[in-house]
Amino acid sequence: MKISVGPIYYYWPRQQVMDFYQEIIQTPVDVIYLGETVCAKRRELRSGDWLKLAEELCDSGKKIVLSTLTLIESRADIAALKKLCSQSPCLVEANDMSAVQILADNNLPFVAGPSINIYNAQALQVLYQKGMQRWVMPVEIMRQNLDGILKQAMTMGFGDKIETEVFSYGKLPLAYSARCFTARAKNLAKDGCQLSCMDYPDGLPLHSQEFQVHGETPKLFTINGIQTQSGQCYNLLDQWPIMHKIGVDIMRISPGSQGTADVIRQLSSALSGASADLSRAQINSQLKLIAEEQCNGYWYGVPGMDSCAGLAGDK
């Protein structure tokens, strides 16, 4: 089982981004995703900077992937997308079907990101025929459905020719909108947002008013510019035995402003030499999980914000 670090969803200062990747390349991570996937107005690093950073990190021995924007809104976005796809020194993660089309037209292999809606083996096959080498499962798919998709892909004769990656730790990317919610929270227009996202290195919490727990309102969502995320940290780290059993190749950790390198090291330690027969409690005692507020509902086929406490190896 490999470990990946997904693209940074948040808007961080340039130096913070550089420092983050210098720290990450020292960890036992296998795959590193780079690039702006949320908002084209975030220009601390431009396309040329991401391309240069990708070239530099390729020398680290890690597998580097450049990620594209998820929501394409203008001709300028298309131009930047074409530049990224044509000049990338490494594999590209397509987060929009326009990126898939550009890459396929140029006979370039690619990764299908979590925002590409793949819900069955037939869709997987279409993208595989266009050059897809790896897909990142949409976050809302439950494990039984994933198992069925992978088994059917094997039956159809291409399942062993692609890799499967699962979003396993971090705030879930749930939705994207043409409206900037962070700007709206500050009573600013989107065109005059003042790049407010930089004020929230882990997103802006959105609390529910419906009920309280111990006098506090729960986090319902996290606002990150035009992106809506889960309010809690999605955590499937202890599910690696099941993922390994059904054929998952890579577990993705989504970056946060603190503790990402520690999570990678803990997961790597749990994966190396660990037994798939360990209970969930035993695995979690190894992981020493960082986030306090966690959820995992989608994996179990219940509301995503729920937290299920079954065994790691349960069926």
PDB file of C-alpha atoms in Angstrom:
ATOM      1  CA  MET A   1       0.000   0.000   0.000  1.00  0.00           C
ATOM      2  CA  LYS A   2       1.378   3.411  -1.018  1.00  0.00           C
ATOM      3  CA  ILE A   3       0.797   6.803   0.619  1.00  0.00           C
ATOM      4  CA  SER A   4       0.108  10.021  -1.272  1.00  0.00           C
ATOM      5  CA  VAL A   5      -0.227  13.670  -0.290  1.00  0.00           C
ATOM      6  CA  GLY A   6      -2.979  15.410  -2.220  1.00  0.00           C
ATOM      7  CA  PRO A   7      -2.829  18.976  -3.554  1.00  0.00           C
ATOM      8  CA  ILE A   8      -3.010  21.818  -1.038  1.00  0.00           C
ATOM      9  CA  TYR A   9      -6.617  23.020  -1.058  1.00  0.00           C
ATOM     10  CA  TYR A  10      -5.932  26.171   0.949  1.00  0.00           C
ATOM     11  CA  TYR A  11      -4.354  29.502   0.016  1.00  0.00           C
ATOM     12  CA  TRP A  12      -1.009  29.719   1.762  1.00  0.00           C
ATOM     13  CA  PRO A  13       1.819  32.238   1.316  1.00  0.00           C
ATOM     14  CA  ARG A  14       4.444  31.176  -1.195  1.00  0.00           C
ATOM     15  CA  GLN A  15       7.098  30.480   1.425  1.00  0.00           C
ATOM     16  CA  GLN A  16       4.730  28.329   3.462  1.00  0.00           C
ATOM     17  CA  VAL A  17       4.040  26.215   0.379  1.00  0.00           C
ATOM     18  CA  MET A  18       7.753  25.800  -0.316  1.00  0.00           C
ATOM     19  CA  ASP A  19       8.496  24.933   3.309  1.00  0.00           C
ATOM     20  CA  PHE A  20       5.652  22.407   3.311  1.00  0.00           C
ATOM     21  CA  TYR A  21       7.022  20.464   0.362  1.00  0.00           C
ATOM     22  CA  GLN A  22      10.570  20.577   1.709  1.00  0.00           C
ATOM     23  CA  GLU A  23       9.207  18.916   4.843  1.00  0.00           C
ATOM     24  CA  ILE A  24       7.078  16.397   2.936  1.00  0.00           C
ATOM     25  CA  ILE A  25       9.906  15.095   0.748  1.00  0.00           C
ATOM     26  CA  GLN A  26      11.676  14.024   3.948  1.00  0.00           C
ATOM     27  CA  THR A  27       8.772  11.729   4.886  1.00  0.00           C
ATOM     28  CA  PRO A  28       8.062   8.172   3.639  1.00  0.00           C
ATOM     29  CA  VAL A  29       5.364   9.402   1.248  1.00  0.00           C
ATOM     30  CA  ASP A  30       5.290   7.799  -2.205  1.00  0.00           C
ATOM     31  CA  VAL A  31       3.268  10.244  -4.323  1.00  0.00           C
ATOM     32  CA  ILE A  32       3.075  14.051  -4.055  1.00  0.00           C
ATOM     33  CA  TYR A  33       0.401  16.106  -5.823  1.00  0.00           C
ATOM     34  CA  LEU A  34       1.111  19.761  -6.671  1.00  0.00           C
ATOM     35  CA  GLY A  35      -0.927  22.594  -8.121  1.00  0.00           C
ATOM     36  CA  GLU A  36      -3.861  24.915  -7.562  1.00  0.00           C
ATOM     37  CA  THR A  37      -7.138  23.021  -7.751  1.00  0.00           C
ATOM     38  CA  VAL A  38      -9.603  25.466  -6.158  1.00  0.00           C
ATOM     39  CA  CYS A  39      -9.329  29.067  -7.426  1.00  0.00           C
ATOM     40  CA  ALA A  40      -7.507  30.632 -10.380  1.00  0.00           C
ATOM     41  CA  LYS A  41      -7.213  33.949  -8.491  1.00  0.00           C
ATOM     42  CA  ARG A  42      -4.722  32.405  -6.094  1.00  0.00           C
ATOM     43  CA  ARG A  43      -1.425  33.424  -7.655  1.00  0.00           C
ATOM     44  CA  GLU A  44       1.197  33.054  -4.965  1.00  0.00           C
ATOM     45  CA  LEU A  45       2.428  30.348  -7.321  1.00  0.00           C
ATOM     46  CA  ARG A  46       1.528  30.577 -10.982  1.00  0.00           C
ATOM     47  CA  SER A  47       1.548  27.793 -13.573  1.00  0.00           C
ATOM     48  CA  GLY A  48       5.235  28.340 -14.306  1.00  0.00           C
ATOM     49  CA  ASP A  49       6.079  28.125 -10.609  1.00  0.00           C
ATOM     50  CA  TRP A  50       4.225  24.835 -10.197  1.00  0.00           C
ATOM     51  CA  LEU A  51       5.982  23.424 -13.257  1.00  0.00           C
ATOM     52  CA  LYS A  52       9.373  24.472 -11.889  1.00  0.00           C
ATOM     53  CA  LEU A  53       8.581  23.041  -8.453  1.00  0.00           C
ATOM     54  CA  ALA A  54       7.518  19.766 -10.071  1.00  0.00           C
ATOM     55  CA  GLU A  55      10.854  19.533 -11.890  1.00  0.00           C
ATOM     56  CA  GLU A  56      12.753  20.182  -8.662  1.00  0.00           C
ATOM     57  CA  LEU A  57      10.800  17.626  -6.640  1.00  0.00           C
ATOM     58  CA  CYS A  58      11.206  14.945  -9.309  1.00  0.00           C
ATOM     59  CA  ASP A  59      14.822  14.683  -8.165  1.00  0.00           C
ATOM     60  CA  SER A  60      13.652  13.690  -4.677  1.00  0.00           C
ATOM     61  CA  GLY A  61      12.754  10.184  -5.796  1.00  0.00           C
ATOM     62  CA  LYS A  62       9.044  10.716  -5.101  1.00  0.00           C
ATOM     63  CA  LYS A  63       6.365  10.308  -7.766  1.00  0.00           C
ATOM     64  CA  ILE A  64       5.177  13.823  -8.606  1.00  0.00           C
ATOM     65  CA  VAL A  65       1.750  14.647 -10.089  1.00  0.00           C
ATOM     66  CA  LEU A  66       0.507  18.073 -11.205  1.00  0.00           C
ATOM     67  CA  SER A  67      -3.177  18.720 -10.433  1.00  0.00           C
ATOM     68  CA  THR A  68      -5.498  20.914 -12.498  1.00  0.00           C
ATOM     69  CA  LEU A  69      -8.288  23.298 -11.517  1.00  0.00           C
ATOM     70  CA  THR A  70     -11.579  21.659 -10.600  1.00  0.00           C
ATOM     71  CA  LEU A  71     -13.873  24.431 -11.854  1.00  0.00           C
ATOM     72  CA  ILE A  72     -12.956  25.999 -15.203  1.00  0.00           C
ATOM     73  CA  GLU A  73     -14.645  29.408 -15.528  1.00  0.00           C
ATOM     74  CA  SER A  74     -12.883  31.383 -18.284  1.00  0.00           C
ATOM     75  CA  ARG A  75     -10.760  31.252 -21.428  1.00  0.00           C
ATOM     76  CA  ALA A  76      -7.786  32.220 -19.298  1.00  0.00           C
ATOM     77  CA  ASP A  77      -8.383  29.098 -17.202  1.00  0.00           C
ATOM     78  CA  ILE A  78      -8.416  26.982 -20.372  1.00  0.00           C
ATOM     79  CA  ALA A  79      -5.168  28.576 -21.569  1.00  0.00           C
ATOM     80  CA  ALA A  80      -3.482  27.888 -18.232  1.00  0.00           C
ATOM     81  CA  LEU A  81      -4.832  24.329 -18.293  1.00  0.00           C
ATOM     82  CA  LYS A  82      -3.406  23.672 -21.757  1.00  0.00           C
ATOM     83  CA  LYS A  83      -0.021  25.022 -20.659  1.00  0.00           C
ATOM     84  CA  LEU A  84       0.019  22.808 -17.600  1.00  0.00           C
ATOM     85  CA  CYS A  85      -0.967  19.690 -19.532  1.00  0.00           C
ATOM     86  CA  SER A  86       1.464  20.241 -22.406  1.00  0.00           C
ATOM     87  CA  GLN A  87       4.508  21.308 -20.368  1.00  0.00           C
ATOM     88  CA  SER A  88       4.202  19.116 -17.300  1.00  0.00           C
ATOM     89  CA  PRO A  89       7.347  17.042 -16.677  1.00  0.00           C
ATOM     90  CA  CYS A  90       5.253  14.489 -14.814  1.00  0.00           C
ATOM     91  CA  LEU A  91       1.833  12.852 -14.676  1.00  0.00           C
ATOM     92  CA  VAL A  92      -1.196  15.190 -14.529  1.00  0.00           C
ATOM     93  CA  GLU A  93      -4.263  14.791 -12.308  1.00  0.00           C
ATOM     94  CA  ALA A  94      -7.342  15.865 -14.266  1.00  0.00           C
ATOM     95  CA  ASN A  95      -9.993  17.372 -11.993  1.00  0.00           C
ATOM     96  CA  ASP A  96     -12.292  18.488 -14.801  1.00  0.00           C
ATOM     97  CA  MET A  97     -13.420  16.734 -17.988  1.00  0.00           C
ATOM     98  CA  SER A  98     -11.875  19.489 -20.111  1.00  0.00           C
ATOM     99  CA  ALA A  99      -8.490  18.430 -18.733  1.00  0.00           C
ATOM    100  CA  VAL A 100      -9.308  14.814 -19.589  1.00  0.00           C
ATOM    101  CA  GLN A 101     -10.096  15.861 -23.160  1.00  0.00           C
ATOM    102  CA  ILE A 102      -6.899  17.907 -23.562  1.00  0.00           C
ATOM    103  CA  LEU A 103      -4.732  15.119 -22.192  1.00  0.00           C
ATOM    104  CA  ALA A 104      -6.470  12.440 -24.268  1.00  0.00           C
ATOM    105  CA  ASP A 105      -6.177  14.525 -27.452  1.00  0.00           C
ATOM    106  CA  ASN A 106      -2.419  14.738 -26.866  1.00  0.00           C
ATOM    107  CA  ASN A 107      -2.088  11.035 -25.986  1.00  0.00           C
ATOM    108  CA  LEU A 108      -0.882  11.877 -22.487  1.00  0.00           C
ATOM    109  CA  PRO A 109      -1.510   9.561 -19.521  1.00  0.00           C
ATOM    110  CA  PHE A 110      -3.335  11.021 -16.537  1.00  0.00           C
ATOM    111  CA  VAL A 111      -4.874  10.518 -13.111  1.00  0.00           C
ATOM    112  CA  ALA A 112      -8.634  11.036 -12.746  1.00  0.00           C
ATOM    113  CA  GLY A 113      -9.117  13.207  -9.642  1.00  0.00           C
ATOM    114  CA  PRO A 114     -11.841  12.808  -6.995  1.00  0.00           C
ATOM    115  CA  SER A 115     -14.068  15.418  -8.670  1.00  0.00           C
ATOM    116  CA  ILE A 116     -14.400  13.299 -11.836  1.00  0.00           C
ATOM    117  CA  ASN A 117     -17.674  11.454 -11.285  1.00  0.00           C
ATOM    118  CA  ILE A 118     -16.763   7.793 -11.670  1.00  0.00           C
ATOM    119  CA  TYR A 119     -19.401   5.532 -10.162  1.00  0.00           C
ATOM    120  CA  ASN A 120     -19.121   2.304 -12.154  1.00  0.00           C
ATOM    121  CA  ALA A 121     -16.678   0.107 -14.046  1.00  0.00           C
ATOM    122  CA  GLN A 122     -18.041   1.225 -17.425  1.00  0.00           C
ATOM    123  CA  ALA A 123     -17.037   4.836 -16.714  1.00  0.00           C
ATOM    124  CA  LEU A 124     -13.649   3.601 -15.542  1.00  0.00           C
ATOM    125  CA  GLN A 125     -13.198   1.713 -18.792  1.00  0.00           C
ATOM    126  CA  VAL A 126     -14.007   4.781 -20.920  1.00  0.00           C
ATOM    127  CA  LEU A 127     -11.382   6.832 -19.088  1.00  0.00           C
ATOM    128  CA  TYR A 128      -8.861   3.993 -19.166  1.00  0.00           C
ATOM    129  CA  GLN A 129      -9.239   3.890 -22.940  1.00  0.00           C
ATOM    130  CA  LYS A 130      -8.496   7.632 -23.014  1.00  0.00           C
ATOM    131  CA  GLY A 131      -5.227   7.161 -21.134  1.00  0.00           C
ATOM    132  CA  MET A 132      -6.146   7.082 -17.448  1.00  0.00           C
ATOM    133  CA  GLN A 133      -3.549   5.258 -15.350  1.00  0.00           C
ATOM    134  CA  ARG A 134      -5.017   5.921 -11.899  1.00  0.00           C
ATOM    135  CA  TRP A 135      -8.319   7.091 -10.471  1.00  0.00           C
ATOM    136  CA  VAL A 136      -9.122   8.701  -7.142  1.00  0.00           C
ATOM    137  CA  MET A 137     -12.433   7.378  -5.885  1.00  0.00           C
ATOM    138  CA  PRO A 138     -15.162  10.038  -5.421  1.00  0.00           C
ATOM    139  CA  VAL A 139     -15.294  10.604  -1.678  1.00  0.00           C
ATOM    140  CA  GLU A 140     -18.951   9.664  -1.259  1.00  0.00           C
ATOM    141  CA  ILE A 141     -18.625   6.078  -2.547  1.00  0.00           C
ATOM    142  CA  MET A 142     -19.065   3.408   0.117  1.00  0.00           C
ATOM    143  CA  ARG A 143     -16.570   0.573   0.435  1.00  0.00           C
ATOM    144  CA  GLN A 144     -18.924  -2.182  -0.780  1.00  0.00           C
ATOM    145  CA  ASN A 145     -19.564  -0.241  -3.979  1.00  0.00           C
ATOM    146  CA  LEU A 146     -15.845   0.292  -4.485  1.00  0.00           C
ATOM    147  CA  ASP A 147     -15.280  -3.419  -4.052  1.00  0.00           C
ATOM    148  CA  GLY A 148     -17.935  -4.144  -6.679  1.00  0.00           C
ATOM    149  CA  ILE A 149     -16.472  -1.628  -9.150  1.00  0.00           C
ATOM    150  CA  LEU A 150     -12.970  -3.081  -8.845  1.00  0.00           C
ATOM    151  CA  LYS A 151     -14.205  -6.676  -9.204  1.00  0.00           C
ATOM    152  CA  GLN A 152     -16.186  -5.766 -12.306  1.00  0.00           C
ATOM    153  CA  ALA A 153     -13.180  -3.937 -13.771  1.00  0.00           C
ATOM    154  CA  MET A 154     -11.155  -7.124 -13.347  1.00  0.00           C
ATOM    155  CA  THR A 155     -13.894  -9.116 -15.049  1.00  0.00           C
ATOM    156  CA  MET A 156     -13.867  -6.615 -17.931  1.00  0.00           C
ATOM    157  CA  GLY A 157     -10.136  -7.176 -18.380  1.00  0.00           C
ATOM    158  CA  PHE A 158      -8.567  -3.866 -17.357  1.00  0.00           C
ATOM    159  CA  GLY A 159      -8.748  -3.809 -13.561  1.00  0.00           C
ATOM    160  CA  ASP A 160      -5.102  -4.779 -13.142  1.00  0.00           C
ATOM    161  CA  LYS A 161      -3.990  -2.052 -15.563  1.00  0.00           C
ATOM    162  CA  ILE A 162      -5.050   0.917 -13.426  1.00  0.00           C
ATOM    163  CA  GLU A 163      -4.344   2.069  -9.872  1.00  0.00           C
ATOM    164  CA  THR A 164      -7.001   2.962  -7.318  1.00  0.00           C
ATOM    165  CA  GLU A 165      -6.492   5.773  -4.795  1.00  0.00           C
ATOM    166  CA  VAL A 166      -8.786   6.585  -1.857  1.00  0.00           C
ATOM    167  CA  PHE A 167      -9.075   9.907  -0.027  1.00  0.00           C
ATOM    168  CA  SER A 168      -8.223   8.660   3.451  1.00  0.00           C
ATOM    169  CA  TYR A 169      -7.458  11.618   5.728  1.00  0.00           C
ATOM    170  CA  GLY A 170      -8.362  15.310   5.774  1.00  0.00           C
ATOM    171  CA  LYS A 171     -11.335  17.574   5.210  1.00  0.00           C
ATOM    172  CA  LEU A 172     -13.452  16.206   2.392  1.00  0.00           C
ATOM    173  CA  PRO A 173     -13.790  18.225  -0.829  1.00  0.00           C
ATOM    174  CA  LEU A 174     -17.577  18.185  -1.173  1.00  0.00           C
ATOM    175  CA  ALA A 175     -18.621  20.820  -3.707  1.00  0.00           C
ATOM    176  CA  TYR A 176     -17.501  23.770  -5.838  1.00  0.00           C
ATOM    177  CA  SER A 177     -19.424  26.896  -6.772  1.00  0.00           C
ATOM    178  CA  ALA A 178     -18.973  29.942  -8.999  1.00  0.00           C
ATOM    179  CA  ARG A 179     -19.654  31.964  -5.840  1.00  0.00           C
ATOM    180  CA  CYS A 180     -16.869  32.619  -3.326  1.00  0.00           C
ATOM    181  CA  PHE A 181     -18.241  31.877   0.123  1.00  0.00           C
ATOM    182  CA  THR A 182     -15.202  33.220   1.973  1.00  0.00           C
ATOM    183  CA  ALA A 183     -15.654  36.601   0.287  1.00  0.00           C
ATOM    184  CA  ARG A 184     -19.372  36.459   1.054  1.00  0.00           C
ATOM    185  CA  ALA A 185     -18.612  35.836   4.747  1.00  0.00           C
ATOM    186  CA  LYS A 186     -16.652  39.101   4.751  1.00  0.00           C
ATOM    187  CA  ASN A 187     -19.333  40.981   2.789  1.00  0.00           C
ATOM    188  CA  LEU A 188     -17.040  41.258  -0.209  1.00  0.00           C
ATOM    189  CA  ALA A 189     -17.812  40.693  -3.880  1.00  0.00           C
ATOM    190  CA  LYS A 190     -16.027  37.786  -5.524  1.00  0.00           C
ATOM    191  CA  ASP A 191     -14.146  40.114  -7.898  1.00  0.00           C
ATOM    192  CA  GLY A 192     -13.025  42.136  -4.882  1.00  0.00           C
ATOM    193  CA  CYS A 193     -12.383  39.257  -2.515  1.00  0.00           C
ATOM    194  CA  GLN A 194      -9.039  40.712  -1.352  1.00  0.00           C
ATOM    195  CA  LEU A 195      -7.747  37.136  -1.402  1.00  0.00           C
ATOM    196  CA  SER A 196      -9.431  36.572   1.941  1.00  0.00           C
ATOM    197  CA  CYS A 197      -8.766  32.826   1.831  1.00  0.00           C
ATOM    198  CA  MET A 198      -5.232  33.478   3.036  1.00  0.00           C
ATOM    199  CA  ASP A 199      -6.678  34.490   6.407  1.00  0.00           C
ATOM    200  CA  TYR A 200      -7.854  30.898   6.933  1.00  0.00           C
ATOM    201  CA  PRO A 201      -4.971  28.404   6.432  1.00  0.00           C
ATOM    202  CA  ASP A 202      -7.320  25.483   7.171  1.00  0.00           C
ATOM    203  CA  GLY A 203     -10.547  27.000   5.867  1.00  0.00           C
ATOM    204  CA  LEU A 204     -13.340  28.915   7.585  1.00  0.00           C
ATOM    205  CA  PRO A 205     -15.531  26.771   9.916  1.00  0.00           C
ATOM    206  CA  LEU A 206     -19.274  26.933   9.298  1.00  0.00           C
ATOM    207  CA  HIS A 207     -21.286  26.000  12.389  1.00  0.00           C
ATOM    208  CA  SER A 208     -24.816  24.636  12.591  1.00  0.00           C
ATOM    209  CA  GLN A 209     -27.455  26.415  14.691  1.00  0.00           C
ATOM    210  CA  GLU A 210     -29.769  23.425  14.914  1.00  0.00           C
ATOM    211  CA  PHE A 211     -28.441  21.852  18.093  1.00  0.00           C
ATOM    212  CA  GLN A 212     -25.615  22.122  20.557  1.00  0.00           C
ATOM    213  CA  VAL A 213     -23.197  19.596  22.024  1.00  0.00           C
ATOM    214  CA  HIS A 214     -21.906  20.537  25.487  1.00  0.00           C
ATOM    215  CA  GLY A 215     -22.887  24.124  24.820  1.00  0.00           C
ATOM    216  CA  GLU A 216     -21.090  24.288  21.466  1.00  0.00           C
ATOM    217  CA  THR A 217     -22.539  24.248  17.970  1.00  0.00           C
ATOM    218  CA  PRO A 218     -20.984  21.525  15.777  1.00  0.00           C
ATOM    219  CA  LYS A 219     -18.970  22.258  12.663  1.00  0.00           C
ATOM    220  CA  LEU A 220     -21.214  21.508   9.713  1.00  0.00           C
ATOM    221  CA  PHE A 221     -18.908  22.503   6.847  1.00  0.00           C
ATOM    222  CA  THR A 222     -15.622  24.241   6.176  1.00  0.00           C
ATOM    223  CA  ILE A 223     -15.635  27.115   3.694  1.00  0.00           C
ATOM    224  CA  ASN A 224     -12.578  27.446   1.458  1.00  0.00           C
ATOM    225  CA  GLY A 225     -13.262  30.077  -1.187  1.00  0.00           C
ATOM    226  CA  ILE A 226     -15.457  28.490  -3.846  1.00  0.00           C
ATOM    227  CA  GLN A 227     -14.952  25.056  -2.276  1.00  0.00           C
ATOM    228  CA  THR A 228     -17.132  23.522   0.425  1.00  0.00           C
ATOM    229  CA  GLN A 229     -15.440  20.944   2.636  1.00  0.00           C
ATOM    230  CA  SER A 230     -16.561  18.723   5.472  1.00  0.00           C
ATOM    231  CA  GLY A 231     -16.564  20.328   8.892  1.00  0.00           C
ATOM    232  CA  GLN A 232     -14.686  17.408  10.397  1.00  0.00           C
ATOM    233  CA  CYS A 233     -11.587  15.508   9.377  1.00  0.00           C
ATOM    234  CA  TYR A 234     -12.434  12.429   7.310  1.00  0.00           C
ATOM    235  CA  ASN A 235     -10.395   9.557   8.685  1.00  0.00           C
ATOM    236  CA  LEU A 236     -10.060   6.142   7.042  1.00  0.00           C
ATOM    237  CA  LEU A 237      -6.479   5.443   8.123  1.00  0.00           C
ATOM    238  CA  ASP A 238      -7.498   2.433  10.174  1.00  0.00           C
ATOM    239  CA  GLN A 239      -9.281   0.972   7.154  1.00  0.00           C
ATOM    240  CA  TRP A 240      -6.082   0.030   5.337  1.00  0.00           C
ATOM    241  CA  PRO A 241      -6.619  -3.738   5.871  1.00  0.00           C
ATOM    242  CA  ILE A 242      -9.939  -3.600   3.997  1.00  0.00           C
ATOM    243  CA  MET A 243      -8.501  -1.311   1.312  1.00  0.00           C
ATOM    244  CA  HIS A 244      -5.619  -3.712   0.795  1.00  0.00           C
ATOM    245  CA  LYS A 245      -8.020  -6.638   0.583  1.00  0.00           C
ATOM    246  CA  ILE A 246     -10.285  -5.105  -2.064  1.00  0.00           C
ATOM    247  CA  GLY A 247      -7.431  -3.812  -4.213  1.00  0.00           C
ATOM    248  CA  VAL A 248      -6.784  -0.179  -3.252  1.00  0.00           C
ATOM    249  CA  ASP A 249      -3.240   0.850  -4.193  1.00  0.00           C
ATOM    250  CA  ILE A 250      -2.829   4.304  -2.614  1.00  0.00           C
ATOM    251  CA  MET A 251      -4.168   6.067   0.477  1.00  0.00           C
ATOM    252  CA  ARG A 252      -4.365   9.865   0.111  1.00  0.00           C
ATOM    253  CA  ILE A 253      -3.675  12.298   2.936  1.00  0.00           C
ATOM    254  CA  SER A 254      -4.958  15.818   2.306  1.00  0.00           C
ATOM    255  CA  PRO A 255      -2.628  18.578   3.562  1.00  0.00           C
ATOM    256  CA  GLY A 256      -3.425  20.774   6.548  1.00  0.00           C
ATOM    257  CA  SER A 257      -1.372  23.637   7.939  1.00  0.00           C
ATOM    258  CA  GLN A 258      -0.209  21.491  10.863  1.00  0.00           C
ATOM    259  CA  GLY A 259       0.694  17.850  11.392  1.00  0.00           C
ATOM    260  CA  THR A 260       0.583  16.426   7.853  1.00  0.00           C
ATOM    261  CA  ALA A 261       4.115  15.010   8.033  1.00  0.00           C
ATOM    262  CA  ASP A 262       3.293  13.356  11.370  1.00  0.00           C
ATOM    263  CA  VAL A 263       0.217  11.667   9.904  1.00  0.00           C
ATOM    264  CA  ILE A 264       2.298  10.331   7.002  1.00  0.00           C
ATOM    265  CA  ARG A 265       4.927   8.902   9.337  1.00  0.00           C
ATOM    266  CA  GLN A 266       2.333   7.304  11.604  1.00  0.00           C
ATOM    267  CA  LEU A 267       0.474   5.696   8.703  1.00  0.00           C
ATOM    268  CA  SER A 268       3.724   4.477   7.149  1.00  0.00           C
ATOM    269  CA  SER A 269       4.744   2.954  10.473  1.00  0.00           C
ATOM    270  CA  ALA A 270       1.353   1.234  10.823  1.00  0.00           C
ATOM    271  CA  LEU A 271       1.568  -0.138   7.272  1.00  0.00           C
ATOM    272  CA  SER A 272       5.096  -1.495   7.551  1.00  0.00           C
ATOM    273  CA  GLY A 273       5.103  -4.928   9.114  1.00  0.00           C
ATOM    274  CA  ALA A 274       1.605  -4.570  10.562  1.00  0.00           C
ATOM    275  CA  SER A 275      -0.922  -7.391  10.456  1.00  0.00           C
ATOM    276  CA  ALA A 276      -4.203  -7.066   8.590  1.00  0.00           C
ATOM    277  CA  ASP A 277      -5.783  -9.037  11.439  1.00  0.00           C
ATOM    278  CA  LEU A 278      -5.323  -6.225  13.956  1.00  0.00           C
ATOM    279  CA  SER A 279      -8.472  -4.741  15.441  1.00  0.00           C
ATOM    280  CA  ARG A 280      -9.424  -1.138  14.831  1.00  0.00           C
ATOM    281  CA  ALA A 281      -8.440  -0.234  18.392  1.00  0.00           C
ATOM    282  CA  GLN A 282      -5.000  -1.773  17.929  1.00  0.00           C
ATOM    283  CA  ILE A 283      -4.453   0.054  14.644  1.00  0.00           C
ATOM    284  CA  ASN A 284      -5.589   3.374  16.102  1.00  0.00           C
ATOM    285  CA  SER A 285      -3.236   2.924  19.053  1.00  0.00           C
ATOM    286  CA  GLN A 286      -0.413   2.720  16.508  1.00  0.00           C
ATOM    287  CA  LEU A 287      -1.617   5.708  14.524  1.00  0.00           C
ATOM    288  CA  LYS A 288      -2.074   8.046  17.528  1.00  0.00           C
ATOM    289  CA  LEU A 289      -4.470  10.065  15.439  1.00  0.00           C
ATOM    290  CA  ILE A 290      -4.141  13.831  15.500  1.00  0.00           C
ATOM    291  CA  ALA A 291      -7.549  15.256  14.620  1.00  0.00           C
ATOM    292  CA  GLU A 292     -10.089  15.335  17.448  1.00  0.00           C
ATOM    293  CA  GLU A 293     -13.255  15.826  15.384  1.00  0.00           C
ATOM    294  CA  GLN A 294     -13.478  13.022  12.865  1.00  0.00           C
ATOM    295  CA  CYS A 295     -15.977  11.405  10.531  1.00  0.00           C
ATOM    296  CA  ASN A 296     -16.037   8.387   8.207  1.00  0.00           C
ATOM    297  CA  GLY A 297     -19.705   7.910   7.324  1.00  0.00           C
ATOM    298  CA  TYR A 298     -19.481   7.752   3.529  1.00  0.00           C
ATOM    299  CA  TRP A 299     -17.205   4.715   3.692  1.00  0.00           C
ATOM    300  CA  TYR A 300     -19.909   2.877   5.642  1.00  0.00           C
ATOM    301  CA  GLY A 301     -22.814   4.012   3.463  1.00  0.00           C
ATOM    302  CA  VAL A 302     -24.274   6.442   6.026  1.00  0.00           C
ATOM    303  CA  PRO A 303     -24.232  10.269   6.168  1.00  0.00           C
ATOM    304  CA  GLY A 304     -20.678  11.440   5.640  1.00  0.00           C
ATOM    305  CA  MET A 305     -20.525  13.479   8.828  1.00  0.00           C
ATOM    306  CA  ASP A 306     -21.237  10.389  10.956  1.00  0.00           C
ATOM    307  CA  SER A 307     -18.499   8.514  12.763  1.00  0.00           C
ATOM    308  CA  CYS A 308     -18.830   4.723  12.704  1.00  0.00           C
ATOM    309  CA  ALA A 309     -16.929   2.629  15.216  1.00  0.00           C
ATOM    310  CA  GLY A 310     -16.835  -0.826  13.615  1.00  0.00           C
ATOM    311  CA  LEU A 311     -13.742  -2.979  13.441  1.00  0.00           C
ATOM    312  CA  ALA A 312     -11.079  -2.107  10.889  1.00  0.00           C
ATOM    313  CA  GLY A 313     -11.374  -5.544   9.348  1.00  0.00           C
ATOM    314  CA  ASP A 314     -15.147  -5.846   9.451  1.00  0.00           C
ATOM    315  CA  LYS A 315     -17.121  -6.740   6.348  1.00  0.00           C
TER     316      LYS A 315
END
